[in-house]
Short mmCIF file of C-alpha atoms and ligand atoms in Angstrom, two decimals:
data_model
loop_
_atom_site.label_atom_id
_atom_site.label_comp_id
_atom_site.label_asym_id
_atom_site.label_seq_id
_atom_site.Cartn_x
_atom_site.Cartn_y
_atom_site.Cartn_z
CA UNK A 1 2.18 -26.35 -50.32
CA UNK A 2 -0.88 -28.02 -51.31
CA UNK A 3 -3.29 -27.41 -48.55
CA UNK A 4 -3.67 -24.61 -46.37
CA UNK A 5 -6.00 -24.15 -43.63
CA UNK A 6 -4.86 -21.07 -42.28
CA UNK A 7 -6.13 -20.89 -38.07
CA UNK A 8 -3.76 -18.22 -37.37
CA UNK A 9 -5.37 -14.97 -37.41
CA UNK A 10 -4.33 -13.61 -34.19
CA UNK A 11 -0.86 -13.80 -35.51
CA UNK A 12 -2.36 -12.08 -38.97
CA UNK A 13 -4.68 -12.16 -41.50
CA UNK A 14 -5.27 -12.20 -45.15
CA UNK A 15 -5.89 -8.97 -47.09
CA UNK A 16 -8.90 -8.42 -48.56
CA UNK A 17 -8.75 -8.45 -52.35
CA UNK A 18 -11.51 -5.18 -51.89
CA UNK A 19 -8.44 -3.41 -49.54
CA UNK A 20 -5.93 -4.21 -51.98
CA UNK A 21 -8.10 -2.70 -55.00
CA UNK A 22 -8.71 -0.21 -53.19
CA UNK A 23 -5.37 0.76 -52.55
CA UNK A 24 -4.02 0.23 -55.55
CA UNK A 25 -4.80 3.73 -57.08
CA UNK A 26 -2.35 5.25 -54.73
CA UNK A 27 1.01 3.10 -55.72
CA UNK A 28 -0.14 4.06 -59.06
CA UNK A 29 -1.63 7.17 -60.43
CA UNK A 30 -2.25 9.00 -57.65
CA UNK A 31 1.19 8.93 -55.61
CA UNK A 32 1.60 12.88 -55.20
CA UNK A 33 2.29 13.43 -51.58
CA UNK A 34 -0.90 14.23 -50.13
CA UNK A 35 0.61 17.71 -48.40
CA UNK A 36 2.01 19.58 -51.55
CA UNK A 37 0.11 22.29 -53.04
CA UNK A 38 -0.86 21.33 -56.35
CA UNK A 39 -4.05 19.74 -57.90
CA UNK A 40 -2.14 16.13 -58.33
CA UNK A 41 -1.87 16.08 -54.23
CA UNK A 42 -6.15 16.79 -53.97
CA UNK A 43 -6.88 12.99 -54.51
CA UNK A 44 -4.23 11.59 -52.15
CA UNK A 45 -5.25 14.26 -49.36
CA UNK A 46 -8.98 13.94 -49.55
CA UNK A 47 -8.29 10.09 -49.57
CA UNK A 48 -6.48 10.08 -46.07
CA UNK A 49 -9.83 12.27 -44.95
CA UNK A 50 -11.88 9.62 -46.19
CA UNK A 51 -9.93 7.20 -44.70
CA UNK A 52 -9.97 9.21 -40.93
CA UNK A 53 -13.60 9.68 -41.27
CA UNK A 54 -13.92 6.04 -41.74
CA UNK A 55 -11.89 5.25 -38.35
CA UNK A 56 -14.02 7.52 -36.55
CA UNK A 57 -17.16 5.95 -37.25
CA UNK A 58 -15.22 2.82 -36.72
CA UNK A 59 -14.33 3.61 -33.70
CA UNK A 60 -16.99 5.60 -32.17
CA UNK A 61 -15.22 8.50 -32.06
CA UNK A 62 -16.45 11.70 -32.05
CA UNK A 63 -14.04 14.20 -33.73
CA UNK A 64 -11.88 12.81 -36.91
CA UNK A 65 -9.30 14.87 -35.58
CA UNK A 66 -9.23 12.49 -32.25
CA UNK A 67 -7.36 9.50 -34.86
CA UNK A 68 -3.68 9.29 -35.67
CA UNK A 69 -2.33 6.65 -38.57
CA UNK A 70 0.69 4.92 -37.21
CA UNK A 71 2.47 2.09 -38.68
CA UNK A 72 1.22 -0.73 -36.33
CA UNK A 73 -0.25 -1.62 -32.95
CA UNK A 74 2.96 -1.37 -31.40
CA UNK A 75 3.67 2.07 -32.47
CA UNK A 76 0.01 2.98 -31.15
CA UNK A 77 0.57 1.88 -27.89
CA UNK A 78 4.06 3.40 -27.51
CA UNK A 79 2.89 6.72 -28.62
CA UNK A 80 0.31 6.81 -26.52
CA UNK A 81 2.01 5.53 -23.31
CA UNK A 82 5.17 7.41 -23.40
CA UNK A 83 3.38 10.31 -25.21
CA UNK A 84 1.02 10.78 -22.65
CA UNK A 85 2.78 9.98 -19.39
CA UNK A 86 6.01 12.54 -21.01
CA UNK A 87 3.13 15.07 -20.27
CA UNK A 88 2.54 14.22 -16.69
CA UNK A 89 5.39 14.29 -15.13
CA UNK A 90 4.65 14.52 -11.08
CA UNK A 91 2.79 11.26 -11.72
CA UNK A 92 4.71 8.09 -11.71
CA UNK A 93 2.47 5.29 -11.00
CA UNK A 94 0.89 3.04 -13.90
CA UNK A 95 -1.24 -0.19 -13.77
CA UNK A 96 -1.39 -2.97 -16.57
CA UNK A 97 -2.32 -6.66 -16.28
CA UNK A 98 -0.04 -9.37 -16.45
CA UNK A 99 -1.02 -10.76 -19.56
CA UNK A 100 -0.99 -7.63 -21.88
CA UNK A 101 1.01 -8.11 -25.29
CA UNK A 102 4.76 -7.88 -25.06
CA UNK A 103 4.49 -4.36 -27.29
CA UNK A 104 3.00 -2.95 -24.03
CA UNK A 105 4.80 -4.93 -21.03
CA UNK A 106 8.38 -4.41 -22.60
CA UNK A 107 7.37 -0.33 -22.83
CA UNK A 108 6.31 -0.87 -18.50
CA UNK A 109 9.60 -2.99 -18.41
CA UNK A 110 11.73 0.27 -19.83
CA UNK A 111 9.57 2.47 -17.43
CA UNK A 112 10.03 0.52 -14.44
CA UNK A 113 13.92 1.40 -15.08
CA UNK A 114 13.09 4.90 -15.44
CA UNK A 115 11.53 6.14 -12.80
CA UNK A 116 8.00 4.73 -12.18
CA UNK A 117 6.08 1.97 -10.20
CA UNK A 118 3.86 -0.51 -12.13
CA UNK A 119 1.40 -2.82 -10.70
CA UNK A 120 0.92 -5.47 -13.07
CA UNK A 121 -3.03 -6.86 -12.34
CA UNK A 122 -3.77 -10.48 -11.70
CA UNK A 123 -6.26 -12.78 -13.37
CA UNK A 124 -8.23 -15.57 -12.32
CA UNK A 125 -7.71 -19.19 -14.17
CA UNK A 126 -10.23 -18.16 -16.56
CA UNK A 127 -7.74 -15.04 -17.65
CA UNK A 128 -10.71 -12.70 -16.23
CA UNK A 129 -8.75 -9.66 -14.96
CA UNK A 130 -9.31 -8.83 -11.21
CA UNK A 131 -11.03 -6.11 -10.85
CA UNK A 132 -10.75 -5.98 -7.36
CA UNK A 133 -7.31 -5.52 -7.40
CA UNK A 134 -7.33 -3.24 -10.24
CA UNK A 135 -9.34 -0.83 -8.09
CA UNK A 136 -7.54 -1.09 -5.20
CA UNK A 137 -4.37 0.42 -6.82
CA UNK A 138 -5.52 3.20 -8.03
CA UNK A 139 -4.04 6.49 -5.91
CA UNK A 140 -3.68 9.68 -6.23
CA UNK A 141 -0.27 9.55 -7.87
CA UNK A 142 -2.04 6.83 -10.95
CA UNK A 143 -0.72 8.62 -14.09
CA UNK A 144 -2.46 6.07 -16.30
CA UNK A 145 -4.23 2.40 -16.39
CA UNK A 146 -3.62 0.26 -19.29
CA UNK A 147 -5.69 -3.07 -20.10
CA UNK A 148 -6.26 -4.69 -23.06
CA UNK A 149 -9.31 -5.36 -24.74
CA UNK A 150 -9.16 -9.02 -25.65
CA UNK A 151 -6.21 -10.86 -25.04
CA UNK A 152 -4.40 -12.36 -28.42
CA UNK A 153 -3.26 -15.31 -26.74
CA UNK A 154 -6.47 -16.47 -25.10
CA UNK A 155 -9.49 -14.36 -27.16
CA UNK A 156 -10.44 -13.39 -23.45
CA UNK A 157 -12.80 -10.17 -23.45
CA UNK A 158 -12.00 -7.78 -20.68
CA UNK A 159 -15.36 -5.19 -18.99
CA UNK A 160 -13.74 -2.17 -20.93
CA UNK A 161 -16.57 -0.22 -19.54
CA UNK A 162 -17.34 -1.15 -15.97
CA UNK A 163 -12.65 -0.26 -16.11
CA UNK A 164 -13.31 3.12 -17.22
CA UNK A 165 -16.01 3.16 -14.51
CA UNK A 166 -13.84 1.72 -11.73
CA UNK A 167 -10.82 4.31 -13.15
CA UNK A 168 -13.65 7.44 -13.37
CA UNK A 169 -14.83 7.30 -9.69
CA UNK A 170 -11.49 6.45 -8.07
CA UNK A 171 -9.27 9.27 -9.61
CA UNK A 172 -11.05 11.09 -12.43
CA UNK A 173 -7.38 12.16 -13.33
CA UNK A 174 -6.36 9.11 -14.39
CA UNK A 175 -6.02 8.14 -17.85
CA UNK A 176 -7.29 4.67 -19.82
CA UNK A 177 -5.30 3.78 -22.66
CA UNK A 178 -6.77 0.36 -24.14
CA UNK A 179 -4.66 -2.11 -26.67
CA UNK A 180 -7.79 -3.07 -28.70
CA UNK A 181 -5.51 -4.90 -31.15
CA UNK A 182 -7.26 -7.85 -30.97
CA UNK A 183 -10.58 -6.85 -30.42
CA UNK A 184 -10.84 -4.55 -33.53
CA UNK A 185 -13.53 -6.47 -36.13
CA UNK A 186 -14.29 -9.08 -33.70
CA UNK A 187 -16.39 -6.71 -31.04
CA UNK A 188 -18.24 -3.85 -31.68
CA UNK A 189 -16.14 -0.63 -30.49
CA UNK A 190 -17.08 2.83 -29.16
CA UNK A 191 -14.37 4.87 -27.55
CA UNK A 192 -17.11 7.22 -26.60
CA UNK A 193 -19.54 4.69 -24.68
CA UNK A 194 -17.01 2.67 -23.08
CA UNK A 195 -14.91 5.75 -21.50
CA UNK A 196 -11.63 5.34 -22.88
CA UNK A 197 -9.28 8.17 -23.28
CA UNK A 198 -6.74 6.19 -25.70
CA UNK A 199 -7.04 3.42 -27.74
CA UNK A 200 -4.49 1.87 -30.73
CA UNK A 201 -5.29 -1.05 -33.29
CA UNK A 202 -3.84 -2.47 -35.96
CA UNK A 203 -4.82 -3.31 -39.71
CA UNK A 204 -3.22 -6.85 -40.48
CA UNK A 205 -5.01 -8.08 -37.73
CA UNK A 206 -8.39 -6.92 -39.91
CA UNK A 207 -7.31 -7.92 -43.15
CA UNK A 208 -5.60 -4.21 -43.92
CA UNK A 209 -1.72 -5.13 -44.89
CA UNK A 210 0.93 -4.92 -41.84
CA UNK A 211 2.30 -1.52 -41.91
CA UNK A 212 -0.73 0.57 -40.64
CA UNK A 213 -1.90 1.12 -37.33
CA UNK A 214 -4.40 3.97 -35.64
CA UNK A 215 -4.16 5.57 -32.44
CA UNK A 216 -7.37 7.12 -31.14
CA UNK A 217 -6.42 9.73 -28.51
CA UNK A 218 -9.78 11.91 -27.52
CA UNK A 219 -9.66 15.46 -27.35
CA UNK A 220 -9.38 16.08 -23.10
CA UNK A 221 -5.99 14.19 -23.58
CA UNK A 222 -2.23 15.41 -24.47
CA UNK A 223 0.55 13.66 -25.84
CA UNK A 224 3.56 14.35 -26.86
CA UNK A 225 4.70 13.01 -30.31
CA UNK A 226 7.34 9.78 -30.77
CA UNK A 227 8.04 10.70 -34.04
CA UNK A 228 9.03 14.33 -33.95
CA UNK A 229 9.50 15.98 -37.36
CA UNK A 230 6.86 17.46 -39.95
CA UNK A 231 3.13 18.71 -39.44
CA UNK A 232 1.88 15.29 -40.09
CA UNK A 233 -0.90 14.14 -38.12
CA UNK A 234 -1.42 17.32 -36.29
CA UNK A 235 1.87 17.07 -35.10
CA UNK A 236 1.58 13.98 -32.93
CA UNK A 237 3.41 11.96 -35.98
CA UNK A 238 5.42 12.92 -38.23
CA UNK A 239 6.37 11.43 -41.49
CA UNK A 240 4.58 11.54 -44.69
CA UNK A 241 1.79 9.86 -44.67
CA UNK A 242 1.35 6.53 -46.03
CA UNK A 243 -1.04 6.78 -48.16
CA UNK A 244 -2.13 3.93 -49.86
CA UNK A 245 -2.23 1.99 -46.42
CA UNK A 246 -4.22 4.05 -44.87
CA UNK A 247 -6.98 3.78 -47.56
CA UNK A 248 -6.39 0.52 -46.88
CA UNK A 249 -6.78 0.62 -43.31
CA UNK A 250 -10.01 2.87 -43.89
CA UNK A 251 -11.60 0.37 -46.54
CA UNK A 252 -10.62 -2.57 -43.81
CA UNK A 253 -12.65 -0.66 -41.57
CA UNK A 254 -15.72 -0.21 -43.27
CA UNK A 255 -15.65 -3.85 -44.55
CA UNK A 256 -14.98 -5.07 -40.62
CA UNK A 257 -18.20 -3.36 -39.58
CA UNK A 258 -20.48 -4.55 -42.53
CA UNK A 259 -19.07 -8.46 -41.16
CA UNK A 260 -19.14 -7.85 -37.30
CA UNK A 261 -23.03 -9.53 -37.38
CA UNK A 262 -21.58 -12.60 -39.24
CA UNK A 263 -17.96 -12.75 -36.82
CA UNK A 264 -20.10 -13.29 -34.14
CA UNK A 265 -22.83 -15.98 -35.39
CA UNK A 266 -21.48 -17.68 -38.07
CA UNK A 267 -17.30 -17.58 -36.92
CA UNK A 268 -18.97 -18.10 -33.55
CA UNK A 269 -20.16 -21.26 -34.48
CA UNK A 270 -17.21 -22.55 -36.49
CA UNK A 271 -14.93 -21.80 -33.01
CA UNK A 272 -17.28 -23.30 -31.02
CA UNK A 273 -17.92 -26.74 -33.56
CA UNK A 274 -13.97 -26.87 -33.63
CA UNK A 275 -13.34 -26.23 -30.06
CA UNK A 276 -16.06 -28.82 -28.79
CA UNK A 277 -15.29 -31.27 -31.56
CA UNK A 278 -11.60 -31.26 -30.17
CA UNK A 279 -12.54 -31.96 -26.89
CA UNK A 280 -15.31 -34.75 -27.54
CA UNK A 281 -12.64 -36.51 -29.77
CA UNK A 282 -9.38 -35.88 -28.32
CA UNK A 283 -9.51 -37.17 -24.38
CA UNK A 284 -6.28 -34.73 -23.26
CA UNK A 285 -7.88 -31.71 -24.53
CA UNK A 286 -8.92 -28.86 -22.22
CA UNK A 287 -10.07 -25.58 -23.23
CA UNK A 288 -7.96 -22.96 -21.20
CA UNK A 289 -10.35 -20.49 -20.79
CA UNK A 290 -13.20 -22.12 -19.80
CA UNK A 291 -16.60 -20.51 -20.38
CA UNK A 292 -15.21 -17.34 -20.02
CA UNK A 293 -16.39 -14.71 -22.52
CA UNK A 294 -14.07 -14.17 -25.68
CA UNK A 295 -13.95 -12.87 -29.08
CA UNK A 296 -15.93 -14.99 -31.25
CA UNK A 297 -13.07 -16.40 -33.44
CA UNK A 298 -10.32 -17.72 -30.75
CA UNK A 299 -9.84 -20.71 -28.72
CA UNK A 300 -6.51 -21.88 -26.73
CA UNK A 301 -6.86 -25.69 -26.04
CA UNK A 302 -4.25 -27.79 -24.12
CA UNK A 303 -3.07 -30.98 -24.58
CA UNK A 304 -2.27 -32.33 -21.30
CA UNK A 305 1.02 -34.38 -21.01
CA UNK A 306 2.81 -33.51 -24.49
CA UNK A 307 4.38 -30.38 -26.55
CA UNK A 308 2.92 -27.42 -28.50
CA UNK A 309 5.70 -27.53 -30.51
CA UNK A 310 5.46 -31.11 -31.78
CA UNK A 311 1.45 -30.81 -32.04
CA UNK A 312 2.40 -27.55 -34.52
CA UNK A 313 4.93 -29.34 -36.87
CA UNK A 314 2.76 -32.42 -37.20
CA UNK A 315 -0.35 -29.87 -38.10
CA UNK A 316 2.17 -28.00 -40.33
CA UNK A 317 2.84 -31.53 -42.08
CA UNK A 318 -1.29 -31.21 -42.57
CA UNK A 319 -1.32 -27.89 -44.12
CA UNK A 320 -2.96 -26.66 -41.14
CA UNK A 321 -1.70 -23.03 -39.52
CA UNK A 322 -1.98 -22.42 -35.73
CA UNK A 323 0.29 -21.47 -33.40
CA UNK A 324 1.54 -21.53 -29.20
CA UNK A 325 1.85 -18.37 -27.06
CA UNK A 326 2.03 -15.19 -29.40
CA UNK A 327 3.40 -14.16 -32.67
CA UNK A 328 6.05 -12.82 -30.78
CA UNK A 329 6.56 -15.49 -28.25
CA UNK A 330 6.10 -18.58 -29.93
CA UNK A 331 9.25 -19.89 -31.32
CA UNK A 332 11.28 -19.72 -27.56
CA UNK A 333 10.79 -22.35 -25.78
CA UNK A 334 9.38 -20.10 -22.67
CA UNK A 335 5.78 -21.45 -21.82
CA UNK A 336 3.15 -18.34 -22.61
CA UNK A 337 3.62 -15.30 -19.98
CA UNK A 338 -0.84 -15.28 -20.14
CA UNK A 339 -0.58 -19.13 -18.96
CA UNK A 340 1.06 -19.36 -16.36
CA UNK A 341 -0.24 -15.89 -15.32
CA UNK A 342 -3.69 -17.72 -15.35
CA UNK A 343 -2.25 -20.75 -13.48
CA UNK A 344 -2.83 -23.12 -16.54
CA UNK A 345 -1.77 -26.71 -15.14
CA UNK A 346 1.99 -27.97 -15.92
CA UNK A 347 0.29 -30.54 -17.97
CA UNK A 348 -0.99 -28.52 -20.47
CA UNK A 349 1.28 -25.59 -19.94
CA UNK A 350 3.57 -26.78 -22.86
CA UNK A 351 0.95 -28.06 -24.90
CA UNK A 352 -1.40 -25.58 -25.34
CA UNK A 353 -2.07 -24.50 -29.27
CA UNK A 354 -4.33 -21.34 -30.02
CA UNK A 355 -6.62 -21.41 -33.14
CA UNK A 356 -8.26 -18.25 -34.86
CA UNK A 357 -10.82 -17.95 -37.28
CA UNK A 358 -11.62 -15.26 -39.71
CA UNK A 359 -14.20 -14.36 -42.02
CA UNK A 360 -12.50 -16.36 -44.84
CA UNK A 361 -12.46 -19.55 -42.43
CA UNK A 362 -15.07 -22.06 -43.75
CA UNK A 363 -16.73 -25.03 -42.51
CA UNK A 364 -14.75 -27.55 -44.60
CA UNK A 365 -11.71 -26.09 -43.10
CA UNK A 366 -13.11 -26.52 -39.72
CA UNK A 367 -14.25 -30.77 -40.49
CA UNK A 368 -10.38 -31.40 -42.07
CA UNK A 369 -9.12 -29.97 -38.73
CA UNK A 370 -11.14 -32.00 -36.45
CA UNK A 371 -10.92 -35.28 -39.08
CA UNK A 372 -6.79 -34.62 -39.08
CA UNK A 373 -6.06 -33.74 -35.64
CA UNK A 374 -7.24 -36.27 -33.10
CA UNK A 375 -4.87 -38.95 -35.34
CA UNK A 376 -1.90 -36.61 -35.05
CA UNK A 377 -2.54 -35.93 -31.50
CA UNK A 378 -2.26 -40.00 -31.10
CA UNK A 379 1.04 -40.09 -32.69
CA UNK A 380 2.28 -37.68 -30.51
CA UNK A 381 1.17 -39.25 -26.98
CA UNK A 382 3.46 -42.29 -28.25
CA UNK A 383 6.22 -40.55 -27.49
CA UNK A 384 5.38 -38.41 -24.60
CA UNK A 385 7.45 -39.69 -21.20
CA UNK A 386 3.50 -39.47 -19.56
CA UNK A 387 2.22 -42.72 -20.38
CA UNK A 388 0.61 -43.55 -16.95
CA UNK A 389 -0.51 -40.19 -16.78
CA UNK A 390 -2.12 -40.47 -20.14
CA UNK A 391 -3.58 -43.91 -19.64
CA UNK A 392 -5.44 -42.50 -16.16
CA UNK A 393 -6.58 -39.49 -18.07
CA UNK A 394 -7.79 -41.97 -20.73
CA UNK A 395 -9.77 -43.78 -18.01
CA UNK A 396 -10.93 -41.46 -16.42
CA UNK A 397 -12.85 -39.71 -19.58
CA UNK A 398 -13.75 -42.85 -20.80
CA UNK A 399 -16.00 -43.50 -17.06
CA UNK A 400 -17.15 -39.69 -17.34
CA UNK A 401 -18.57 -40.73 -21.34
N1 PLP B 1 -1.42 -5.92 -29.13
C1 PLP B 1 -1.89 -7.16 -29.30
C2 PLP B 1 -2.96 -7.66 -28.38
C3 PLP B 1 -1.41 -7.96 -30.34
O1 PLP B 1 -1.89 -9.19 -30.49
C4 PLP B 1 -0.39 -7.45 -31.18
C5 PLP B 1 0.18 -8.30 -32.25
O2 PLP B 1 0.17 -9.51 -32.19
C6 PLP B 1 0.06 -6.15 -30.97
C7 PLP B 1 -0.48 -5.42 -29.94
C8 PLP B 1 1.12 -5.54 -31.84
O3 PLP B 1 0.61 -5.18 -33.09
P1 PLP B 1 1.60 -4.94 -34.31
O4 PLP B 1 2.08 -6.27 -34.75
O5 PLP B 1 0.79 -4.26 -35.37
O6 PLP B 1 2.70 -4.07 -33.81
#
């Protein structure tokens, strides 16, 4: 392929050729495993400390020994929810939202069938979480309360704090795990401030390769381990320990702080030039979210009266990479499970198309999108079965102009 203007970092993102050098020593030279007892396994060992103290400050943590490696977000979050809640057992309520990432509904799904009652929170057609609700369910009998920290399909920041806050003074018992897959190099994060108990992420959505994950779990909380076997990981999961991945994690990290100033100006801007560009030149695009606040490098726009699908191929055809729904989700024909949640019209329930930035996203990118898109969008409205619906919505933005 010629051209590629990759706009599908939510899905996941380029490494960054200072992870992969750093890594590189450890497929190399220094591959002794990091627990054996001999000089050649000092290197490895002190590199996964490094790496640990690195997550910590990351994360705002206060203890390195309060961070697990995993092997991705998915792992994180099922460790921590069925680690946790396999330690409480008198408790079987839990509350999530409805638009949390299928690696944590499918794990409520499977503990719906076993035994507990979820309540799966609301949001508004903004995708802002109800925290109205959310309070109101809490009881006596709330194990734990899940919510994400920005939602992948929709960028949509959740008040991670005033949740803790709500959770805190309604049962102090209650335990907040947070899927802060998404957020993780976009936001600032501190585990400590914000008042949450357990938090995972995952390194290809930073630029670290797919394969590594971290699970913060602070030190008033038990789990039990998933992965039952060795020592590793202080026992909460076993296996030996990957190393060179989790330098890379660590070195992802530290380079995701040192950019979070420049995410949120200068990706900021490129999001919002791209997102109001689309609308100003394209008279069926809406912006799902509204005004609602979100990380700076996503936005979900919908394309009233034709198909995501069609709108992807012909911006394939360009080069350009973005994608409908999830990583997970797109490719079924099921419209996303976070639109309709947030009521998103039937018009644009099908044609909705998510775009994400990254640090490596630049400005020409951004111009070829918005020079290539509105004429690709036109070829597509010839074929949609909406033409009076399209020539009214034409009408009426032309009058509104
Ligand atoms: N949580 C969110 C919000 C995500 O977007 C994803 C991946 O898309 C995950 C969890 C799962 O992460 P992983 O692919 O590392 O398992």
């Amino acid at each position: 392929m010629s051209k590629l203007i990759y706009l599908d970092n939510n899905a996941t993102t380029k490494i960054d050729e200072k992870v992969l050098e750093a890594m590189m020593p450890y497929f190399k030279e220094e591959y002794a495993n990091p627990s054996s007892m001999y000089d050649f396994s000092i290197k490895p060992a002190h590199a996964i400390k490094e790496a640990r103290r690195k997550l910590k400050d990351f994360l705002g943590a206060k203890n390195e020994k309060e961070i697990i490696f995993t092997s991705c977000g998915s792992e994180s979050a099922n460790t921590a929810i069925r680690g946790y809640l396999s330690t409480v057992k008198n408790k079987k309520h839990i509350i999530t939202t409805k638009v949390e990432h299928p690696c944590v509904l499918n794990v409520y799904k499977y503990l719906e069938k076993n035994g507990y009652k979820v309540d799966y929170i609301g949001v508004n057609s903004n995708g802002e979480l109800d925290l109205t609700e959310l309070e109101n369910a809490i009881t006596p009998d709330t194990a734990l309360v899940s919510v994400m920290f920005a939602n992948n399909e929709t960028g949509i920041l959740n008040p991670i704090k005033k949740i803790s806050e709500i959770i805190k003074n309604k049962n102090p018992e209650t335990k907040f795990y947070v899927d802060a897959v998404q957020a993780a190099g976009k936001v600032p994060i501190n585990v400590e401030d914000l008042g949450i108990d357990m938090l995972g992420i995952s390194g290809h959505k930073f630029h670290a390769p797919k394969g590594v994950g971290v699970l913060y779990v602070n030190s008033k909380t038990m789990i039990s381990p998933l992965i039952i076997g060795g020592h590793q990981e202080r026992g909460k999961r076993a296996g030996t320990e990957n190393v060179p991945y989790i330098v890379g994690i660590g070195k992802a990290a530290e380079l995701a702080a040192d950019n979070l100033e420049y995410e949120n100006t200068e990706i900021a801007r490129l999001r919002d030039k791209l997102e109001k560009g689309i609308v100003q030149k394209v008279y069926n695009a809406r912006i799902n979210t509204g005004l609602a606040t979100r990380v700076p490098n996503t936005t979900n726009i919908g394309f009233e009266y034709i198909e995501g699908e069609l709108i992807l191929l012909h911006l394939s055809d360009l080069g350009i990479c973005a994608s409908s729904g999830s990583a997970c989700t797109s490719g079924s024909l099921e419209p996303s499970h976070v639109l309709r949640a947030m009521n998103v019209p039937f018009t644009s329930l099908h044609g909705s198309v998510r775009f994400s930035l990254s640090r490596f996203t630049t400005e020409a990118e951004i111009d070829y999108v918005l020079d290539k898109l509105p004429a690709a969008i036109e070829e597509i409205r010839k074929i949609s079965p909406y033409q009076k619906e399209l020539q009214a919505l034409k009408e009426m933005k032309t009058a509104n102009v």
